[in-house]
Short mmCIF file of C-alpha atoms in Angstrom, two decimals:
data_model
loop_
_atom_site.label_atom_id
_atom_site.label_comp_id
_atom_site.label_asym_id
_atom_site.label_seq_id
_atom_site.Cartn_x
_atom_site.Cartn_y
_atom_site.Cartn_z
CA UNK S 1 5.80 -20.67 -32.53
CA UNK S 2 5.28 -17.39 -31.30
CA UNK S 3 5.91 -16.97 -27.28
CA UNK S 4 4.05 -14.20 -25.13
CA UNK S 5 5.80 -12.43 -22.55
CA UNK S 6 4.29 -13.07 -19.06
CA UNK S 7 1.78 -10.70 -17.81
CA UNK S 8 1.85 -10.45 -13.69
CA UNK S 9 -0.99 -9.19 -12.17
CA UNK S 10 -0.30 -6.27 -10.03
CA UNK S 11 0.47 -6.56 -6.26
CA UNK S 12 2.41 -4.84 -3.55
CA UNK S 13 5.08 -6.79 -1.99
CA UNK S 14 5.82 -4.53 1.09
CA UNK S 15 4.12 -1.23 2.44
CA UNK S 16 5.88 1.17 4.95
CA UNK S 17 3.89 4.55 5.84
CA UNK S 18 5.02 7.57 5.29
CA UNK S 19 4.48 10.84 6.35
CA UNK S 20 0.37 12.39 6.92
CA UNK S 21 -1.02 9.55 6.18
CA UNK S 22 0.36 8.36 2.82
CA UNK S 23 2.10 4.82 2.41
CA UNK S 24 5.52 3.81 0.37
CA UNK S 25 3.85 0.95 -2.05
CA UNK S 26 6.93 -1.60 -2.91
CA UNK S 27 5.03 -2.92 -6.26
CA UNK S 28 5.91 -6.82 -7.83
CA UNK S 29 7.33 -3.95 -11.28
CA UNK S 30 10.27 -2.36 -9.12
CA UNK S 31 9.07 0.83 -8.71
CA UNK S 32 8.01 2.34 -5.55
CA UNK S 33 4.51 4.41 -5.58
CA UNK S 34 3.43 6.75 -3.14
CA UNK S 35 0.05 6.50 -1.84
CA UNK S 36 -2.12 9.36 -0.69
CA UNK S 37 -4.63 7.74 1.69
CA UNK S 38 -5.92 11.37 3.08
CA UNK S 39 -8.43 11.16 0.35
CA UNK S 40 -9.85 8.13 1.45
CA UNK S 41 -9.65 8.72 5.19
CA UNK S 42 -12.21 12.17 4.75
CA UNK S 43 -14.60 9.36 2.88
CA UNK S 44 -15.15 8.02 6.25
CA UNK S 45 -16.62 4.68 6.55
CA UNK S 46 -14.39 1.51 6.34
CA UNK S 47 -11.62 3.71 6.15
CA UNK S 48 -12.89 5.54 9.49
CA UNK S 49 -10.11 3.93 11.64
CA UNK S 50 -7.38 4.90 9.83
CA UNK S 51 -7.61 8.13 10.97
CA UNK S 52 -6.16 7.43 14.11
CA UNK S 53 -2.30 7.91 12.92
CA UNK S 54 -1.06 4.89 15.54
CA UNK S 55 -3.66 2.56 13.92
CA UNK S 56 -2.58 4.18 10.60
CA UNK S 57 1.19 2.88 11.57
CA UNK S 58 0.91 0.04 13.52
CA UNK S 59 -1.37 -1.99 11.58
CA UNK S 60 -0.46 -1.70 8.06
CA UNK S 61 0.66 -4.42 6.34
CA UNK S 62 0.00 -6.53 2.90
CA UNK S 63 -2.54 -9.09 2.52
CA UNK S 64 -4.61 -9.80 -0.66
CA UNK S 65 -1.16 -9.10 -2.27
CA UNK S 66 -1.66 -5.17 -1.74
CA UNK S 67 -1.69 -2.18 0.74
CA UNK S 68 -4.00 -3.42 3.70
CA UNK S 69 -4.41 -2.45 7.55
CA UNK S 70 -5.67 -5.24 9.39
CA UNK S 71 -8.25 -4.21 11.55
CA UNK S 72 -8.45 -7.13 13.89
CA UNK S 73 -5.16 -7.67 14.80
CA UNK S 74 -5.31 -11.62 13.18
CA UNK S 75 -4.05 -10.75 9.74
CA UNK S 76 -7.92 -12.28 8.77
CA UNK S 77 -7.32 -11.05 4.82
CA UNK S 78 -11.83 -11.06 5.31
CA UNK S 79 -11.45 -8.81 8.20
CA UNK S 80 -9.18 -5.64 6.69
CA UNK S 81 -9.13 -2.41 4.86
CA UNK S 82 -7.42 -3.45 1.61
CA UNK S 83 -6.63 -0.84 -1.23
CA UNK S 84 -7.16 -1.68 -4.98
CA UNK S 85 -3.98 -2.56 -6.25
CA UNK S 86 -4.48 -1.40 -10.01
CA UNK S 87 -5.87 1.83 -8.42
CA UNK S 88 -2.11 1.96 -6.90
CA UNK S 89 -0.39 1.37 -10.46
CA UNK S 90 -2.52 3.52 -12.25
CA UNK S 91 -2.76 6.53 -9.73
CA UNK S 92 0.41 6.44 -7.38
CA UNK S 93 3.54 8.63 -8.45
CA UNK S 94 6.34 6.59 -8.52
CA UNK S 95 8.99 7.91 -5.95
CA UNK S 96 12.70 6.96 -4.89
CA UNK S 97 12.98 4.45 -2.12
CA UNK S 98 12.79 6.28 0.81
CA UNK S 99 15.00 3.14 2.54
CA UNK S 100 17.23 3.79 0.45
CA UNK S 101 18.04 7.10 0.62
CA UNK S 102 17.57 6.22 4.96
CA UNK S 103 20.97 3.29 4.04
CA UNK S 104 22.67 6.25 2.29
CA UNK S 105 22.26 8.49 5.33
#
């Protein structure tokens, strides 16, 4: 009998921003991607709010297992910005942990 290694979907376990607007992506693989939102902020639209660099901060989080800001303040997963999370394992450079390096300090 022939056994298949598990394939996880992706998803982000834990998102802290960074600095102009991108976010540290902790991914479910161990590595940590770095995510240029700029691009997506200049689109306007949905992603209209995030411009504001408190909002940006303050409201980030993960829900739909990946990068999200939660625009009402009620972690509603219906009622946030969410980012694609194969768009973030495709596209995102993977980076060193910026915590760490902030422990090491």
């Amino acid at each position: 009998m022939e056994v298949q290694a598990m394939i996880s979907m992706p998803a982000i376990l834990q998102a802290v921003p960074g600095d102009h607007f991108t976010v540290y992506a902790y991914c479910n693989d161990g590595a940590v991607r770095l995510v240029d939102v700029k691009p997506l902020i200049a689109r306007g639209g949905v992603f209209a709010p995030l411009a504001d660099a408190d909002f940006f901060r303050s409201r980030l989080t993960i829900l739909n297992d990946t990068v999200s800001w939660d625009l009402t303040g009620d972690r509603d997963p219906a009622a946030c910005v969410d980012l694609d999370p194969d768009q973030i394992f495709m596209d995102a450079p993977i980076v060193s942990d910026p915590l760490a390096q902030e422990q090491a300090s």
